[in-house]
Amino acid sequence: HVQLVEYGGGSGKAGGSLKLSCVFSGHTTSGYCMGWFRQTTGKEREGVASIATGGGSTYYADSVKDRFTISQDNAKNMVYLQMNGLKPEDTAMYYCAADSVAGPLCYTRGVPGYGYWGQGTQVTV
C-alpha cells in the first residue's frame, strides 16, 4: 500500500526559501517517477517538477526553473523540493505524486500520469 506524506510547507517571504519533503512508504522510490504539483483555488493542478528516481532526470515548469530544485534520497525514500526566490504566485497547495517509471517519460506526465498522491501541504508567500 503506497502512501505519500508531504511536510515542510508554511509561510515564506518573497525572495525567501522553503523546502518541502515527501516521504514515500509502501515501496522503494527506485524505479518511480516522482513529481511535485501545485494547485490554487479555482485552477487546475499543475506540474512543478519531476524526477525519475532511477536515473535522476529532472524536469521543471518554466515558472519555477532556476528557482526550485527537486532531489531524492532513495535510501530514505524521500523526495524534496527546495524552493528559492519565492514569489507570491508560488502560493498554492503543493502535492507529491508518484507512479511507476514504466510508461511515458516522467517529464511528459501530467496529473493523469500519477496514481499515488499525498494529501498536500500549503505554501503561502
C-alpha atoms as an extended CHARMM CRD file, in Angstrom:
* protein
*
       125  EXT
         1         1  HSD       CA              0.0000000000        0.0000000000        0.0000000000  PROA      1               0.0000000000
         2         2  VAL       CA              1.7800000000        3.1070000000       -1.2750000000  PROA      2               0.0000000000
         3         3  GLN       CA              1.4840000000        6.2470000000        0.7870000000  PROA      3               0.0000000000
         4         4  LEU       CA              2.9240000000        9.6950000000        0.2810000000  PROA      4               0.0000000000
         5         5  VAL       CA              3.1010000000       12.3110000000        3.0130000000  PROA      5               0.0000000000
         6         6  GLU       CA              4.2810000000       15.8410000000        2.4230000000  PROA      6               0.0000000000
         7         7  TYR       CA              5.5530000000       18.2440000000        5.0300000000  PROA      7               0.0000000000
         8         8  GLY       CA              7.5610000000       21.4190000000        5.2160000000  PROA      8               0.0000000000
         9         9  GLY       CA              5.0330000000       23.8850000000        3.8690000000  PROA      9               0.0000000000
        10        10  GLY       CA              4.1360000000       27.1000000000        5.6030000000  PROA      10              0.0000000000
        11        11  SER       CA              4.6120000000       30.8000000000        5.1470000000  PROA      11              0.0000000000
        12        12  GLY       CA              7.5990000000       32.2880000000        3.4080000000  PROA      12              0.0000000000
        13        13  LYS       CA              8.6460000000       35.7650000000        2.4270000000  PROA      13              0.0000000000
        14        14  ALA       CA              9.0220000000       36.8850000000       -1.1410000000  PROA      14              0.0000000000
        15        15  GLY       CA             12.5850000000       36.1440000000       -2.1280000000  PROA      15              0.0000000000
        16        16  GLY       CA             12.9290000000       33.6140000000        0.6500000000  PROA      16              0.0000000000
        17        17  SER       CA             13.1550000000       29.8480000000        0.6980000000  PROA      17              0.0000000000
        18        18  LEU       CA             11.1710000000       26.8370000000        1.8070000000  PROA      18              0.0000000000
        19        19  LYS       CA             11.9040000000       23.1520000000        1.4980000000  PROA      19              0.0000000000
        20        20  LEU       CA              9.1860000000       20.5700000000        1.0120000000  PROA      20              0.0000000000
        21        21  SER       CA              9.7120000000       16.9250000000        1.8350000000  PROA      21              0.0000000000
        22        22  CYS       CA              7.7800000000       13.8730000000        0.7260000000  PROA      22              0.0000000000
        23        23  VAL       CA              8.1310000000       10.5360000000        2.4460000000  PROA      23              0.0000000000
        24        24  PHE       CA              7.2150000000        7.5510000000        0.3100000000  PROA      24              0.0000000000
        25        25  SER       CA              6.1560000000        4.3460000000        2.0200000000  PROA      25              0.0000000000
        26        26  GLY       CA              4.9510000000        1.0100000000        0.7760000000  PROA      26              0.0000000000
        27        27  HSD       CA              7.6030000000        0.6700000000       -1.8930000000  PROA      27              0.0000000000
        28        28  THR       CA             11.0550000000        1.9620000000       -2.5700000000  PROA      28              0.0000000000
        29        29  THR       CA             11.4440000000        5.1000000000       -4.6190000000  PROA      29              0.0000000000
        30        30  SER       CA             13.7050000000        3.3020000000       -7.0560000000  PROA      30              0.0000000000
        31        31  GLY       CA             12.1580000000        2.9900000000      -10.4760000000  PROA      31              0.0000000000
        32        32  TYR       CA              9.4810000000        5.6270000000       -9.9760000000  PROA      32              0.0000000000
        33        33  CYS       CA              8.5090000000        8.9530000000      -11.4240000000  PROA      33              0.0000000000
        34        34  MET       CA              8.1590000000       11.3630000000       -8.5240000000  PROA      34              0.0000000000
        35        35  GLY       CA              6.5260000000       14.7030000000       -9.0920000000  PROA      35              0.0000000000
        36        36  TRP       CA              5.5470000000       17.8700000000       -7.3080000000  PROA      36              0.0000000000
        37        37  PHE       CA              2.3400000000       19.5590000000       -8.3540000000  PROA      37              0.0000000000
        38        38  ARG       CA              0.5420000000       22.6100000000       -7.0500000000  PROA      38              0.0000000000
        39        39  GLN       CA             -2.9860000000       23.9090000000       -7.1160000000  PROA      39              0.0000000000
        40        40  THR       CA             -4.7690000000       27.0900000000       -6.1710000000  PROA      40              0.0000000000
        41        41  THR       CA             -8.4940000000       27.5210000000       -5.6890000000  PROA      41              0.0000000000
        42        42  GLY       CA            -10.3530000000       27.5080000000       -8.9540000000  PROA      42              0.0000000000
        43        43  LYS       CA             -7.3760000000       26.4320000000      -11.0370000000  PROA      43              0.0000000000
        44        44  GLU       CA             -6.2280000000       23.1040000000      -12.3850000000  PROA      44              0.0000000000
        45        45  ARG       CA             -3.4410000000       21.2380000000      -10.6750000000  PROA      45              0.0000000000
        46        46  GLU       CA             -0.1840000000       21.9620000000      -12.4740000000  PROA      46              0.0000000000
        47        47  GLY       CA              3.1130000000       20.1850000000      -12.6080000000  PROA      47              0.0000000000
        48        48  VAL       CA              6.0230000000       21.9250000000      -10.9220000000  PROA      48              0.0000000000
        49        49  ALA       CA              8.8860000000       19.4510000000      -11.1040000000  PROA      49              0.0000000000
        50        50  SER       CA              9.5410000000       15.7690000000      -11.6190000000  PROA      50              0.0000000000
        51        51  ILE       CA             12.3600000000       13.3160000000      -11.2020000000  PROA      51              0.0000000000
        52        52  ALA       CA             12.9980000000        9.8220000000      -12.4790000000  PROA      52              0.0000000000
        53        53  THR       CA             14.3750000000        8.2060000000       -9.3600000000  PROA      53              0.0000000000
        54        54  GLY       CA             16.3220000000        5.5470000000      -11.1770000000  PROA      54              0.0000000000
        55        55  GLY       CA             18.3340000000        7.8590000000      -13.4030000000  PROA      55              0.0000000000
        56        56  GLY       CA             17.7900000000       11.1760000000      -11.6960000000  PROA      56              0.0000000000
        57        57  SER       CA             16.4980000000       13.0140000000      -14.7700000000  PROA      57              0.0000000000
        58        58  THR       CA             14.6880000000       16.1370000000      -13.6740000000  PROA      58              0.0000000000
        59        59  TYR       CA             12.1240000000       18.4470000000      -15.2190000000  PROA      59              0.0000000000
        60        60  TYR       CA             10.8830000000       21.8740000000      -14.1660000000  PROA      60              0.0000000000
        61        61  ALA       CA              7.9950000000       24.0230000000      -15.2130000000  PROA      61              0.0000000000
        62        62  ASP       CA              9.1600000000       27.2900000000      -16.7850000000  PROA      62              0.0000000000
        63        63  SER       CA              7.6260000000       29.2300000000      -13.9070000000  PROA      63              0.0000000000
        64        64  VAL       CA              9.9780000000       27.6470000000      -11.3560000000  PROA      64              0.0000000000
        65        65  LYS       CA             13.0490000000       26.8970000000      -13.4370000000  PROA      65              0.0000000000
        66        66  ASP       CA             16.2730000000       28.1620000000      -11.8460000000  PROA      66              0.0000000000
        67        67  ARG       CA             14.4500000000       28.7310000000       -8.5460000000  PROA      67              0.0000000000
        68        68  PHE       CA             13.2140000000       25.2940000000       -7.4800000000  PROA      68              0.0000000000
        69        69  THR       CA             15.2190000000       22.0820000000       -7.2060000000  PROA      69              0.0000000000
        70        70  ILE       CA             13.8090000000       18.5620000000       -6.9440000000  PROA      70              0.0000000000
        71        71  SER       CA             16.0020000000       15.9010000000       -5.4020000000  PROA      71              0.0000000000
        72        72  GLN       CA             15.7780000000       12.4200000000       -3.9970000000  PROA      72              0.0000000000
        73        73  ASP       CA             17.2050000000       10.2410000000       -1.2850000000  PROA      73              0.0000000000
        74        74  ASN       CA             16.3790000000        6.6670000000       -2.2100000000  PROA      74              0.0000000000
        75        75  ALA       CA             17.9300000000        5.3170000000        0.9760000000  PROA      75              0.0000000000
        76        76  LYS       CA             15.4020000000        7.2980000000        2.9880000000  PROA      76              0.0000000000
        77        77  ASN       CA             12.5370000000        7.0090000000        0.4760000000  PROA      77              0.0000000000
        78        78  MET       CA             12.3600000000       10.7740000000        0.3610000000  PROA      78              0.0000000000
        79        79  VAL       CA             11.8460000000       13.3490000000       -2.3610000000  PROA      79              0.0000000000
        80        80  TYR       CA             12.4330000000       17.0330000000       -1.7560000000  PROA      80              0.0000000000
        81        81  LEU       CA             11.5290000000       20.3200000000       -3.3770000000  PROA      81              0.0000000000
        82        82  GLN       CA             13.8690000000       23.1640000000       -2.4880000000  PROA      82              0.0000000000
        83        83  MET       CA             12.1230000000       26.4240000000       -3.2890000000  PROA      83              0.0000000000
        84        84  ASN       CA             14.2780000000       29.5420000000       -3.5130000000  PROA      84              0.0000000000
        85        85  GLY       CA             13.4160000000       33.0080000000       -4.6970000000  PROA      85              0.0000000000
        86        86  LEU       CA              9.8120000000       32.5880000000       -3.6140000000  PROA      86              0.0000000000
        87        87  LYS       CA              7.2020000000       34.7180000000       -5.3350000000  PROA      87              0.0000000000
        88        88  PRO       CA              3.6130000000       35.4570000000       -4.2840000000  PROA      88              0.0000000000
        89        89  GLU       CA              2.4410000000       33.4470000000       -7.2930000000  PROA      89              0.0000000000
        90        90  ASP       CA              4.0660000000       30.3670000000       -5.7520000000  PROA      90              0.0000000000
        91        91  THR       CA              1.2990000000       30.3730000000       -3.1460000000  PROA      91              0.0000000000
        92        92  ALA       CA             -0.5900000000       27.1000000000       -3.5480000000  PROA      92              0.0000000000
        93        93  MET       CA             -1.2730000000       23.6930000000       -2.1120000000  PROA      93              0.0000000000
        94        94  TYR       CA              1.6580000000       21.5090000000       -3.0860000000  PROA      94              0.0000000000
        95        95  TYR       CA              1.2330000000       17.8040000000       -3.7220000000  PROA      95              0.0000000000
        96        96  CYS       CA              3.7360000000       14.9990000000       -4.0090000000  PROA      96              0.0000000000
        97        97  ALA       CA              2.9100000000       12.3220000000       -6.5660000000  PROA      97              0.0000000000
        98        98  ALA       CA              4.3750000000        9.0200000000       -7.6700000000  PROA      98              0.0000000000
        99        99  ASP       CA              3.9350000000        6.2440000000      -10.1640000000  PROA      99              0.0000000000
       100       100  SER       CA              5.9610000000        3.5180000000      -11.7940000000  PROA      100             0.0000000000
       101       101  VAL       CA              8.6180000000        4.7290000000      -14.1840000000  PROA      101             0.0000000000
       102       102  ALA       CA              7.2860000000        2.1940000000      -16.7110000000  PROA      102             0.0000000000
       103       103  GLY       CA              5.3810000000        4.0300000000      -19.3920000000  PROA      103             0.0000000000
       104       104  PRO       CA              5.6730000000        7.6050000000      -20.6110000000  PROA      104             0.0000000000
       105       105  LEU       CA              8.7650000000        9.5700000000      -19.6780000000  PROA      105             0.0000000000
       106       106  CYS       CA              8.3620000000       11.2760000000      -16.3220000000  PROA      106             0.0000000000
       107       107  TYR       CA              8.6350000000       14.7910000000      -17.6700000000  PROA      107             0.0000000000
       108       108  THR       CA              5.7970000000       14.1820000000      -20.1260000000  PROA      108             0.0000000000
       109       109  ARG       CA              3.3210000000       13.1290000000      -17.4700000000  PROA      109             0.0000000000
       110       110  GLY       CA              0.6460000000       15.3910000000      -16.1990000000  PROA      110             0.0000000000
       111       111  VAL       CA             -1.7940000000       14.6870000000      -13.3970000000  PROA      111             0.0000000000
       112       112  PRO       CA             -3.2420000000       11.5550000000      -15.0890000000  PROA      112             0.0000000000
       113       113  GLY       CA              0.2240000000       10.0120000000      -15.2290000000  PROA      113             0.0000000000
       114       114  TYR       CA              0.4750000000        9.6690000000      -11.4710000000  PROA      114             0.0000000000
       115       115  GLY       CA             -1.5680000000        7.1810000000       -9.4850000000  PROA      115             0.0000000000
       116       116  TYR       CA             -0.3660000000        7.9530000000       -5.9810000000  PROA      116             0.0000000000
       117       117  TRP       CA             -0.8310000000       11.3050000000       -4.2770000000  PROA      117             0.0000000000
       118       118  GLY       CA             -0.1250000000       12.8640000000       -0.9410000000  PROA      118             0.0000000000
       119       119  GLN       CA             -2.6220000000       14.9830000000        0.9570000000  PROA      119             0.0000000000
       120       120  GLY       CA             -0.8620000000       18.2400000000        0.1380000000  PROA      120             0.0000000000
       121       121  THR       CA              0.9350000000       20.9210000000        2.0990000000  PROA      121             0.0000000000
       122       122  GLN       CA              0.1120000000       24.6250000000        1.8970000000  PROA      122             0.0000000000
       123       123  VAL       CA              2.7190000000       27.1500000000        0.8540000000  PROA      123             0.0000000000
       124       124  THR       CA              1.9230000000       30.8240000000        1.2990000000  PROA      124             0.0000000000
       125       125  VAL       CA              4.2060000000       33.6150000000        0.1040000000  PROA      125             0.0000000000
